[in-house]
Amino acid sequence: MMINCATLLTVNPANDVLHDVSVVISDSRIIDILPKKQSEKYHCQNIIDAQNHIVMPGFVNTHTHIGMAYFKGMADDLSLDTWLTKYIWPAEAKCINQTFVYDASLHGIAEMIKQGTTFFCDMYFLPQQTVKATTQAGIRAVISDIGMDIAIAGVHIPERNFSHLQQYQESVRDHPNIHFCLGVHSVYVCSQETWERAIQTAKEHDLILTTHLCETKKEVIDCQRLTGKSPVQYLYDLGAFEQRLLFAHGVHLSADDVKLIAGTPCSLSANLHSNLKLASGILPMSDYLKHNINVSIGTDSVASNNTLNMSAEISTAAKLFKAYYADPTFLPAVELVRMATINGAKALGAEQQTGSIEIGKYADLICIDVSSFLSQPIYDPYSHVVYSMNSSDISHVVVAGRLLMQDRNLLTIDESAVKERAKINTQKVKEITR
Ligand SMILES: [Zn+2]
């Protein structure tokens, strides 16, 4: 495959922006990036004309629960505690089964591809169904179950927190696009014993550990009351930060907490829309950056967001933090594009493989159509991506050299079938939760 690009955001270490170049792909990887004039030496069967496009790496969404696709808009305008305990967990107990999670996962993946995500990190029940949908769609993913000490009838028993891990890993062993990680819900629904076992298991199997951390003030106050420590100090003392820990939210960290984890191999998944909608708070972005902590971007689930739209997340982040710190120079557009691409790949241990457009890496990229007058003028492509584009401008999505969307049409997922299953499953949710 060859993609002839008007503008290419490489997101390489120098943030090179190239014009009138061709990206040459063989099998799943980028084998050359060269001036279009010289591209005739390659005889490609599939040539994508991106003459009116910005081509960039696909978005990496580092925190999702895509099996919750049918809970979008079911319960809004509530606190996290009320939302989880009174609505989400009871609905999950009543609705979830294998088919439901598969259908919802495929729905979520379809939404992500449409909006330019090529790689995501998911944490949800019955993860084998998410693996099945991911395999069908051809997107890249790191997937985990939800480890927690709360039982949800028919869905989760705490005894199963670790027992299925080997089977899960075995199922994706030869899959180039899917890996497993270890999901532990949070400090507030997991005992110290569960955490110790998770940390030990992650060490033994060299797995990324992912969790929700310091999402609300209540979580911090409760942890301090129970353990005498902040959630960060508590997990730090248990050894959670000694290996790759990807924590979502990270809103209520003190300056000391951030200093404590500086230099550890952890990454943050910033979930701004979810935090804003649930009024959880605004994370201390400046502290994270000051201590060189890897900041990536996630959407959280559509039940709390209510979309999986990564370009909307970075657009909000750009403006929110400028206002928050009263500094219009804070978080320039290029930095946000890096957070939503290469930083996400780093958080998932895959920065040598994806997250930027460089020779040798997987061809995971998107084409943004800028032919409409709504997109004009463009002086700086980074500015366009962060401040101006709509996710519906994304016309092509490629993962591992395979086209998953062409001219805005999904190629690996039947959109009408997704709509039909959504209708049926949403009706079931309404009946069951009435
Ligand atoms: Zn979450």
Tab-separated table of C-alpha atoms and ligand atoms in Angstrom:
chain	number	residue	atom	x	y	z
A	1	MET	CA	0.000	0.000	0.000
A	2	MET	CA	1.110	3.541	-0.681
A	3	ILE	CA	-0.413	6.666	0.830
A	4	ASN	CA	0.314	9.872	-1.060
A	5	CYS	CA	0.107	12.582	1.587
A	6	ALA	CA	-0.284	16.336	1.167
A	7	THR	CA	0.754	16.786	4.810
A	8	LEU	CA	2.201	14.154	7.124
A	9	LEU	CA	2.460	14.611	10.891
A	10	THR	CA	5.070	12.024	11.740
A	11	VAL	CA	4.993	12.603	15.535
A	12	ASN	CA	8.603	11.354	15.506
A	13	PRO	CA	10.962	12.689	18.218
A	14	ALA	CA	11.572	15.872	16.158
A	15	ASN	CA	7.821	16.309	15.423
A	16	ASP	CA	8.660	16.507	11.708
A	17	VAL	CA	5.868	17.706	9.447
A	18	LEU	CA	6.442	16.546	5.861
A	19	HIS	CA	4.718	17.723	2.694
A	20	ASP	CA	4.105	15.887	-0.590
A	21	VAL	CA	5.464	12.579	0.596
A	22	SER	CA	4.480	8.948	0.094
A	23	VAL	CA	4.245	6.439	2.936
A	24	VAL	CA	4.992	2.940	1.656
A	25	ILE	CA	3.607	-0.022	3.569
A	26	SER	CA	4.439	-3.674	3.122
A	27	ASP	CA	2.499	-6.276	5.085
A	28	SER	CA	1.843	-4.515	8.338
A	29	ARG	CA	4.768	-2.092	8.545
A	30	ILE	CA	5.980	1.205	7.119
A	31	ILE	CA	8.956	0.428	4.886
A	32	ASP	CA	9.616	3.879	3.426
A	33	ILE	CA	8.673	7.553	3.626
A	34	LEU	CA	9.938	9.438	0.590
A	35	PRO	CA	9.184	12.447	-1.638
A	36	LYS	CA	6.190	11.690	-3.844
A	37	LYS	CA	8.297	12.385	-6.935
A	38	GLN	CA	10.522	9.432	-6.082
A	39	SER	CA	7.731	7.021	-5.207
A	40	GLU	CA	7.530	5.512	-8.705
A	41	LYS	CA	10.204	2.988	-7.756
A	42	TYR	CA	7.562	1.176	-5.716
A	43	HIS	CA	4.838	-0.726	-7.546
A	44	CYS	CA	2.002	-0.717	-5.048
A	45	GLN	CA	-1.349	-2.357	-5.728
A	46	ASN	CA	-3.271	-0.152	-3.366
A	47	ILE	CA	-2.660	3.596	-3.610
A	48	ILE	CA	-4.539	5.938	-1.313
A	49	ASP	CA	-4.857	9.486	-2.535
A	50	ALA	CA	-4.464	11.748	0.497
A	51	GLN	CA	-3.812	14.923	-1.498
A	52	ASN	CA	-6.472	16.823	0.432
A	53	HIS	CA	-5.615	15.323	3.771
A	54	ILE	CA	-3.519	15.543	6.883
A	55	VAL	CA	-2.113	12.089	7.607
A	56	MET	CA	-1.112	11.347	11.197
A	57	PRO	CA	-0.735	8.396	13.584
A	58	GLY	CA	-4.039	6.973	14.816
A	59	PHE	CA	-5.209	8.010	18.269
A	60	VAL	CA	-4.295	5.776	21.207
A	61	ASN	CA	-7.112	5.692	23.758
A	62	THR	CA	-5.567	4.451	27.008
A	63	HIS	CA	-8.708	3.966	29.091
A	64	THR	CA	-11.999	2.467	27.924
A	65	HIS	CA	-14.731	0.066	29.003
A	66	ILE	CA	-16.196	-0.589	25.565
A	67	GLY	CA	-18.493	-3.365	26.791
A	68	MET	CA	-20.575	-0.536	28.302
A	69	ALA	CA	-21.606	0.830	24.887
A	70	TYR	CA	-25.312	0.317	25.574
A	71	PHE	CA	-25.216	2.224	28.874
A	72	LYS	CA	-24.543	5.540	27.119
A	73	GLY	CA	-26.929	8.182	28.436
A	74	MET	CA	-28.664	5.701	30.755
A	75	ALA	CA	-27.781	7.679	33.902
A	76	ASP	CA	-26.335	11.190	33.625
A	77	ASP	CA	-25.898	14.163	35.942
A	78	LEU	CA	-25.008	12.124	39.051
A	79	SER	CA	-22.011	11.825	41.386
A	80	LEU	CA	-19.605	8.967	40.654
A	81	ASP	CA	-20.627	7.125	43.800
A	82	THR	CA	-24.380	7.319	43.097
A	83	TRP	CA	-23.866	6.677	39.405
A	84	LEU	CA	-21.812	3.503	40.039
A	85	THR	CA	-23.670	1.951	42.964
A	86	LYS	CA	-27.265	2.892	42.117
A	87	TYR	CA	-27.223	2.622	38.328
A	88	ILE	CA	-24.186	1.086	36.618
A	89	TRP	CA	-23.414	-1.915	38.829
A	90	PRO	CA	-27.106	-2.957	39.150
A	91	ALA	CA	-27.564	-2.582	35.369
A	92	GLU	CA	-24.438	-4.653	34.717
A	93	ALA	CA	-25.662	-7.376	37.080
A	94	LYS	CA	-28.929	-7.618	35.157
A	95	CYS	CA	-27.802	-7.125	31.554
A	96	ILE	CA	-24.345	-8.545	31.005
A	97	ASN	CA	-23.819	-11.842	29.235
A	98	GLN	CA	-21.425	-13.058	26.536
A	99	THR	CA	-23.507	-11.805	23.591
A	100	PHE	CA	-24.178	-8.442	25.227
A	101	VAL	CA	-20.449	-7.770	25.793
A	102	TYR	CA	-19.542	-8.900	22.267
A	103	ASP	CA	-22.212	-6.703	20.656
A	104	ALA	CA	-21.324	-3.722	22.836
A	105	SER	CA	-17.584	-4.188	22.185
A	106	LEU	CA	-18.118	-4.242	18.435
A	107	HIS	CA	-20.293	-1.127	18.724
A	108	GLY	CA	-17.593	0.650	20.744
A	109	ILE	CA	-14.851	-0.378	18.332
A	110	ALA	CA	-16.916	0.835	15.366
A	111	GLU	CA	-17.267	4.201	17.103
A	112	MET	CA	-13.544	4.349	17.816
A	113	ILE	CA	-12.488	3.524	14.245
A	114	LYS	CA	-14.918	6.111	12.872
A	115	GLN	CA	-13.253	8.689	15.091
A	116	GLY	CA	-9.680	7.752	14.299
A	117	THR	CA	-8.605	5.515	17.168
A	118	THR	CA	-6.284	2.695	16.107
A	119	PHE	CA	-5.173	1.380	19.533
A	120	PHE	CA	-7.051	1.186	22.824
A	121	CYS	CA	-6.672	-0.174	26.345
A	122	ASP	CA	-9.838	-1.745	27.686
A	123	MET	CA	-10.882	-3.000	31.092
A	124	TYR	CA	-14.146	-4.915	31.287
A	125	PHE	CA	-15.916	-8.111	32.298
A	126	LEU	CA	-15.928	-11.151	29.962
A	127	PRO	CA	-12.863	-9.840	28.092
A	128	GLN	CA	-12.845	-12.831	25.734
A	129	GLN	CA	-15.790	-11.199	23.981
A	130	THR	CA	-13.849	-7.946	23.598
A	131	VAL	CA	-10.980	-9.972	22.140
A	132	LYS	CA	-13.422	-11.558	19.660
A	133	ALA	CA	-14.765	-8.162	18.547
A	134	THR	CA	-11.244	-6.687	18.380
A	135	THR	CA	-10.042	-9.563	16.224
A	136	GLN	CA	-12.975	-9.163	13.860
A	137	ALA	CA	-12.482	-5.395	13.555
A	138	GLY	CA	-8.702	-5.548	13.084
A	139	ILE	CA	-7.980	-2.737	15.565
A	140	ARG	CA	-5.037	-2.897	18.012
A	141	ALA	CA	-5.725	-3.374	21.733
A	142	VAL	CA	-4.456	-4.146	25.189
A	143	ILE	CA	-7.317	-5.802	27.070
A	144	SER	CA	-7.944	-6.708	30.695
A	145	ASP	CA	-10.613	-8.160	32.918
A	146	ILE	CA	-11.787	-6.140	35.952
A	147	GLY	CA	-10.230	-7.423	39.145
A	148	MET	CA	-12.277	-6.392	42.163
A	149	ASP	CA	-13.526	-7.759	45.481
A	150	ILE	CA	-17.182	-7.021	44.796
A	151	ALA	CA	-19.266	-9.818	43.328
A	152	ILE	CA	-21.701	-9.016	40.539
A	153	ALA	CA	-24.178	-11.865	40.179
A	154	GLY	CA	-23.634	-13.842	36.996
A	155	VAL	CA	-20.834	-11.531	35.865
A	156	HIS	CA	-17.981	-11.453	38.333
A	157	ILE	CA	-16.846	-13.387	41.391
A	158	PRO	CA	-13.760	-12.143	43.248
A	159	GLU	CA	-12.290	-15.669	43.311
A	160	ARG	CA	-11.898	-15.328	39.547
A	161	ASN	CA	-9.752	-12.171	39.744
A	162	PHE	CA	-6.594	-14.031	38.720
A	163	SER	CA	-7.627	-17.579	37.857
A	164	HIS	CA	-8.476	-16.884	34.202
A	165	LEU	CA	-5.410	-14.811	33.427
A	166	GLN	CA	-3.355	-17.638	31.979
A	167	GLN	CA	-6.234	-18.704	29.744
A	168	TYR	CA	-6.682	-15.105	28.530
A	169	GLN	CA	-3.001	-14.726	27.755
A	170	GLU	CA	-2.941	-18.054	25.961
A	171	SER	CA	-5.829	-16.966	23.738
A	172	VAL	CA	-3.898	-13.980	22.318
A	173	ARG	CA	-0.403	-15.470	22.381
A	174	ASP	CA	-0.059	-15.518	18.584
A	175	HIS	CA	-2.182	-12.449	17.937
A	176	PRO	CA	0.051	-9.604	16.724
A	177	ASN	CA	-2.474	-6.846	17.513
A	178	ILE	CA	-3.814	-7.887	20.924
A	179	HIS	CA	-2.150	-8.179	24.313
A	180	PHE	CA	-3.478	-8.741	27.794
A	181	CYS	CA	-2.758	-6.605	30.826
A	182	LEU	CA	-3.863	-6.871	34.428
A	183	GLY	CA	-6.847	-4.714	35.393
A	184	VAL	CA	-7.436	-3.957	39.056
A	185	HIS	CA	-10.444	-1.698	39.508
A	186	SER	CA	-9.264	0.659	42.270
A	187	VAL	CA	-8.130	0.996	45.873
A	188	TYR	CA	-11.750	1.344	46.997
A	189	VAL	CA	-13.067	-2.018	45.745
A	190	CYS	CA	-9.884	-4.100	46.138
A	191	SER	CA	-8.352	-5.268	49.410
A	192	GLN	CA	-4.669	-5.010	50.242
A	193	GLU	CA	-4.435	-8.758	49.663
A	194	THR	CA	-5.871	-8.383	46.144
A	195	TRP	CA	-3.442	-5.552	45.390
A	196	GLU	CA	-0.456	-7.519	46.670
A	197	ARG	CA	-1.424	-10.474	44.538
A	198	ALA	CA	-1.977	-8.261	41.481
A	199	ILE	CA	1.416	-6.574	41.866
A	200	GLN	CA	3.117	-9.932	42.303
A	201	THR	CA	1.280	-11.404	39.283
A	202	ALA	CA	2.129	-8.393	37.105
A	203	LYS	CA	5.799	-8.774	38.072
A	204	GLU	CA	5.854	-12.519	37.414
A	205	HIS	CA	4.183	-12.230	34.001
A	206	ASP	CA	5.748	-8.868	33.046
A	207	LEU	CA	2.307	-7.347	32.567
A	208	ILE	CA	1.144	-3.758	32.543
A	209	LEU	CA	-1.046	-3.097	35.568
A	210	THR	CA	-3.958	-0.744	34.983
A	211	THR	CA	-6.329	0.834	37.499
A	212	HIS	CA	-8.491	3.826	38.409
A	213	LEU	CA	-6.624	6.082	40.835
A	214	CYS	CA	-7.547	9.237	42.756
A	215	GLU	CA	-10.637	9.850	40.667
A	216	THR	CA	-12.611	11.580	43.442
A	217	LYS	CA	-11.939	13.391	46.711
A	218	LYS	CA	-14.036	10.742	48.479
A	219	GLU	CA	-11.636	8.015	47.314
A	220	VAL	CA	-8.697	9.910	48.867
A	221	ILE	CA	-10.520	10.679	52.143
A	222	ASP	CA	-11.730	7.068	52.523
A	223	CYS	CA	-8.251	5.672	51.825
A	224	GLN	CA	-6.664	8.069	54.323
A	225	ARG	CA	-9.202	7.044	56.949
A	226	LEU	CA	-8.643	3.321	56.372
A	227	THR	CA	-4.886	3.209	55.816
A	228	GLY	CA	-3.558	6.546	57.064
A	229	LYS	CA	-2.132	7.161	53.582
A	230	SER	CA	-3.155	8.757	50.307
A	231	PRO	CA	-4.086	6.190	47.608
A	232	VAL	CA	-0.804	6.994	45.822
A	233	GLN	CA	1.312	6.522	48.959
A	234	TYR	CA	-0.628	3.334	49.771
A	235	LEU	CA	-0.006	1.786	46.335
A	236	TYR	CA	3.569	3.072	46.282
A	237	ASP	CA	4.304	1.322	49.586
A	238	LEU	CA	2.807	-1.903	48.201
A	239	GLY	CA	5.220	-1.726	45.252
A	240	ALA	CA	2.661	-0.912	42.529
A	241	PHE	CA	4.858	1.816	41.042
A	242	GLU	CA	7.895	-0.429	40.694
A	243	GLN	CA	6.541	-1.745	37.376
A	244	ARG	CA	4.556	-0.349	34.465
A	245	LEU	CA	1.407	1.061	36.072
A	246	LEU	CA	-1.145	2.816	33.886
A	247	PHE	CA	-3.544	4.729	36.101
A	248	ALA	CA	-6.676	6.425	34.847
A	249	HIS	CA	-7.973	9.785	36.112
A	250	GLY	CA	-5.238	10.810	38.586
A	251	VAL	CA	-7.251	13.874	39.606
A	252	HIS	CA	-6.664	14.211	43.348
A	253	LEU	CA	-2.915	13.843	43.773
A	254	SER	CA	-1.078	16.196	46.100
A	255	ALA	CA	2.193	17.780	44.987
A	256	ASP	CA	3.947	15.249	47.261
A	257	ASP	CA	2.092	12.358	45.601
A	258	VAL	CA	3.269	13.459	42.151
A	259	LYS	CA	6.827	13.946	43.405
A	260	LEU	CA	6.745	10.449	44.926
A	261	ILE	CA	5.948	8.731	41.620
A	262	ALA	CA	8.304	10.854	39.489
A	263	GLY	CA	10.886	8.611	37.857
A	264	THR	CA	8.791	5.438	38.201
A	265	PRO	CA	7.652	3.623	35.033
A	266	CYS	CA	4.042	4.766	35.477
A	267	SER	CA	1.767	6.545	33.002
A	268	LEU	CA	-1.357	8.597	33.472
A	269	SER	CA	-4.468	8.215	31.337
A	270	ALA	CA	-6.134	11.637	31.539
A	271	ASN	CA	-9.921	11.254	31.177
A	272	LEU	CA	-11.051	14.859	31.106
A	273	HIS	CA	-14.612	14.675	29.809
A	274	SER	CA	-15.486	11.928	32.266
A	275	ASN	CA	-13.959	13.918	35.155
A	276	LEU	CA	-15.765	17.087	34.101
A	277	LYS	CA	-19.148	15.426	33.613
A	278	LEU	CA	-19.003	13.606	36.960
A	279	ALA	CA	-17.579	16.791	38.553
A	280	SER	CA	-14.665	14.710	39.854
A	281	GLY	CA	-12.270	17.636	39.441
A	282	ILE	CA	-9.362	18.808	37.280
A	283	LEU	CA	-6.103	16.876	37.363
A	284	PRO	CA	-2.800	18.633	38.238
A	285	MET	CA	-1.434	18.548	34.673
A	286	SER	CA	1.327	21.063	35.379
A	287	ASP	CA	2.732	18.880	38.211
A	288	TYR	CA	2.720	15.762	36.028
A	289	LEU	CA	4.584	17.549	33.253
A	290	LYS	CA	7.040	19.179	35.652
A	291	HIS	CA	8.016	15.706	36.890
A	292	ASN	CA	8.164	14.188	33.375
A	293	ILE	CA	5.380	11.704	34.026
A	294	ASN	CA	4.091	10.179	30.792
A	295	VAL	CA	0.629	11.674	30.193
A	296	SER	CA	-1.659	9.885	27.739
A	297	ILE	CA	-5.321	10.427	26.912
A	298	GLY	CA	-8.354	8.186	27.503
A	299	THR	CA	-12.075	8.617	27.134
A	300	ASP	CA	-13.316	6.271	29.875
A	301	SER	CA	-16.621	4.584	28.989
A	302	VAL	CA	-19.489	6.070	27.014
A	303	ALA	CA	-21.550	5.684	30.179
A	304	SER	CA	-19.606	8.550	31.747
A	305	ASN	CA	-18.262	10.523	28.774
A	306	ASN	CA	-20.570	10.009	26.594
A	307	THR	CA	-18.412	9.401	23.507
A	308	LEU	CA	-15.111	7.735	22.601
A	309	ASN	CA	-13.994	10.801	20.687
A	310	MET	CA	-10.267	11.386	21.218
A	311	SER	CA	-10.066	14.591	19.162
A	312	ALA	CA	-12.737	16.120	21.406
A	313	GLU	CA	-10.691	15.152	24.480
A	314	ILE	CA	-7.545	16.921	23.276
A	315	SER	CA	-9.485	19.956	22.142
A	316	THR	CA	-11.006	20.268	25.620
A	317	ALA	CA	-7.645	19.638	27.292
A	318	ALA	CA	-5.977	22.403	25.278
A	319	LYS	CA	-8.486	25.019	26.383
A	320	LEU	CA	-9.307	23.771	29.867
A	321	PHE	CA	-5.733	23.826	31.168
A	322	LYS	CA	-4.941	27.170	29.581
A	323	ALA	CA	-7.853	28.676	31.478
A	324	TYR	CA	-7.134	26.681	34.637
A	325	TYR	CA	-3.518	27.893	34.823
A	326	ALA	CA	-4.338	31.314	33.321
A	327	ASP	CA	-1.600	30.685	30.776
A	328	PRO	CA	-2.439	30.590	27.040
A	329	THR	CA	1.017	29.158	26.271
A	330	PHE	CA	0.400	26.063	28.421
A	331	LEU	CA	0.008	22.738	26.529
A	332	PRO	CA	0.559	23.728	22.900
A	333	ALA	CA	-1.303	21.749	20.222
A	334	VAL	CA	1.731	19.653	19.276
A	335	GLU	CA	2.062	18.425	22.863
A	336	LEU	CA	-1.579	17.301	22.901
A	337	VAL	CA	-1.171	15.390	19.638
A	338	ARG	CA	1.788	13.594	21.222
A	339	MET	CA	-0.256	12.774	24.329
A	340	ALA	CA	-3.015	11.266	22.183
A	341	THR	CA	-0.617	9.181	20.064
A	342	ILE	CA	2.985	8.322	21.003
A	343	ASN	CA	2.516	8.890	24.755
A	344	GLY	CA	-0.416	6.443	24.651
A	345	ALA	CA	1.733	3.882	22.846
A	346	LYS	CA	4.404	4.354	25.535
A	347	ALA	CA	1.827	3.874	28.295
A	348	LEU	CA	0.934	0.549	26.665
A	349	GLY	CA	4.550	-0.539	26.239
A	350	ALA	CA	4.369	-0.243	22.441
A	351	GLU	CA	6.205	2.980	21.592
A	352	GLN	CA	8.776	1.072	19.517
A	353	GLN	CA	5.959	-0.440	17.442
A	354	THR	CA	3.331	2.259	16.951
A	355	GLY	CA	2.232	5.776	17.968
A	356	SER	CA	4.200	7.622	15.268
A	357	ILE	CA	4.755	7.343	11.523
A	358	GLU	CA	8.322	6.125	11.186
A	359	ILE	CA	10.037	3.490	9.060
A	360	GLY	CA	9.876	0.076	10.722
A	361	LYS	CA	6.802	0.786	12.815
A	362	TYR	CA	3.345	-0.681	12.283
A	363	ALA	CA	1.302	1.293	9.782
A	364	ASP	CA	-1.326	2.564	12.239
A	365	LEU	CA	-2.518	5.870	10.819
A	366	ILE	CA	-5.444	8.045	9.864
A	367	CYS	CA	-6.250	10.477	7.043
A	368	ILE	CA	-8.098	13.677	7.915
A	369	ASP	CA	-10.019	15.176	5.007
A	370	VAL	CA	-9.437	18.936	4.854
A	371	SER	CA	-11.084	19.574	1.474
A	372	SER	CA	-14.168	21.251	2.942
A	373	PHE	CA	-14.229	25.056	3.252
A	374	LEU	CA	-14.932	24.418	6.945
A	375	SER	CA	-11.340	23.209	7.243
A	376	GLN	CA	-9.801	26.227	5.545
A	377	PRO	CA	-7.489	27.962	6.013
A	378	ILE	CA	-4.791	25.797	7.599
A	379	TYR	CA	-1.539	27.477	8.645
A	380	ASP	CA	-0.504	24.873	11.199
A	381	PRO	CA	-1.737	21.254	10.906
A	382	TYR	CA	-1.324	20.656	14.662
A	383	SER	CA	-3.570	23.630	15.333
A	384	HIS	CA	-6.137	22.225	12.900
A	385	VAL	CA	-6.155	18.786	14.554
A	386	VAL	CA	-6.529	20.139	18.091
A	387	TYR	CA	-8.659	23.262	17.696
A	388	SER	CA	-10.647	22.910	14.508
A	389	MET	CA	-11.240	19.456	13.058
A	390	ASN	CA	-14.361	17.376	13.543
A	391	SER	CA	-13.914	13.641	14.050
A	392	SER	CA	-16.234	13.156	11.033
A	393	ASP	CA	-13.423	14.643	8.886
A	394	ILE	CA	-11.474	11.400	9.382
A	395	SER	CA	-11.910	9.506	6.131
A	396	HIS	CA	-9.417	6.604	6.262
A	397	VAL	CA	-8.118	4.444	9.092
A	398	VAL	CA	-5.275	1.950	8.691
A	399	VAL	CA	-4.123	-0.518	11.359
A	400	ALA	CA	-1.130	-2.783	10.746
A	401	GLY	CA	-1.249	-1.908	7.040
A	402	ARG	CA	-4.892	-2.931	6.705
A	403	LEU	CA	-7.612	-0.460	5.764
A	404	LEU	CA	-10.340	-0.532	8.419
A	405	MET	CA	-12.146	2.536	7.057
A	406	GLN	CA	-12.095	3.925	3.525
A	407	ASP	CA	-13.906	7.098	2.493
A	408	ARG	CA	-15.702	7.018	5.876
A	409	ASN	CA	-17.023	3.461	5.291
A	410	LEU	CA	-16.069	0.761	7.779
A	411	LEU	CA	-14.603	-2.237	5.965
A	412	THR	CA	-14.421	-4.826	8.734
A	413	ILE	CA	-17.652	-4.045	10.604
A	414	ASP	CA	-21.177	-4.081	9.172
A	415	GLU	CA	-22.565	-0.720	10.320
A	416	SER	CA	-26.211	-1.629	9.687
A	417	ALA	CA	-25.815	-4.808	11.773
A	418	VAL	CA	-24.250	-2.727	14.586
A	419	LYS	CA	-27.253	-0.368	14.475
A	420	GLU	CA	-29.685	-3.289	14.521
A	421	ARG	CA	-27.981	-4.953	17.518
A	422	ALA	CA	-27.947	-1.587	19.327
A	423	LYS	CA	-31.697	-1.282	18.893
A	424	ILE	CA	-32.337	-4.787	20.219
A	425	ASN	CA	-29.886	-4.576	23.133
A	426	THR	CA	-30.983	-1.091	24.194
A	427	GLN	CA	-34.590	-2.303	24.310
A	428	LYS	CA	-33.441	-5.166	26.565
A	429	VAL	CA	-31.585	-2.728	28.874
A	430	LYS	CA	-34.723	-0.596	29.123
A	431	GLU	CA	-36.916	-3.592	29.965
A	432	ILE	CA	-34.493	-5.167	32.436
A	433	THR	CA	-33.632	-1.979	34.315
A	434	ARG	CA	-37.152	-0.583	34.421
B	1	ZN	ZN	-12.830	3.767	33.952
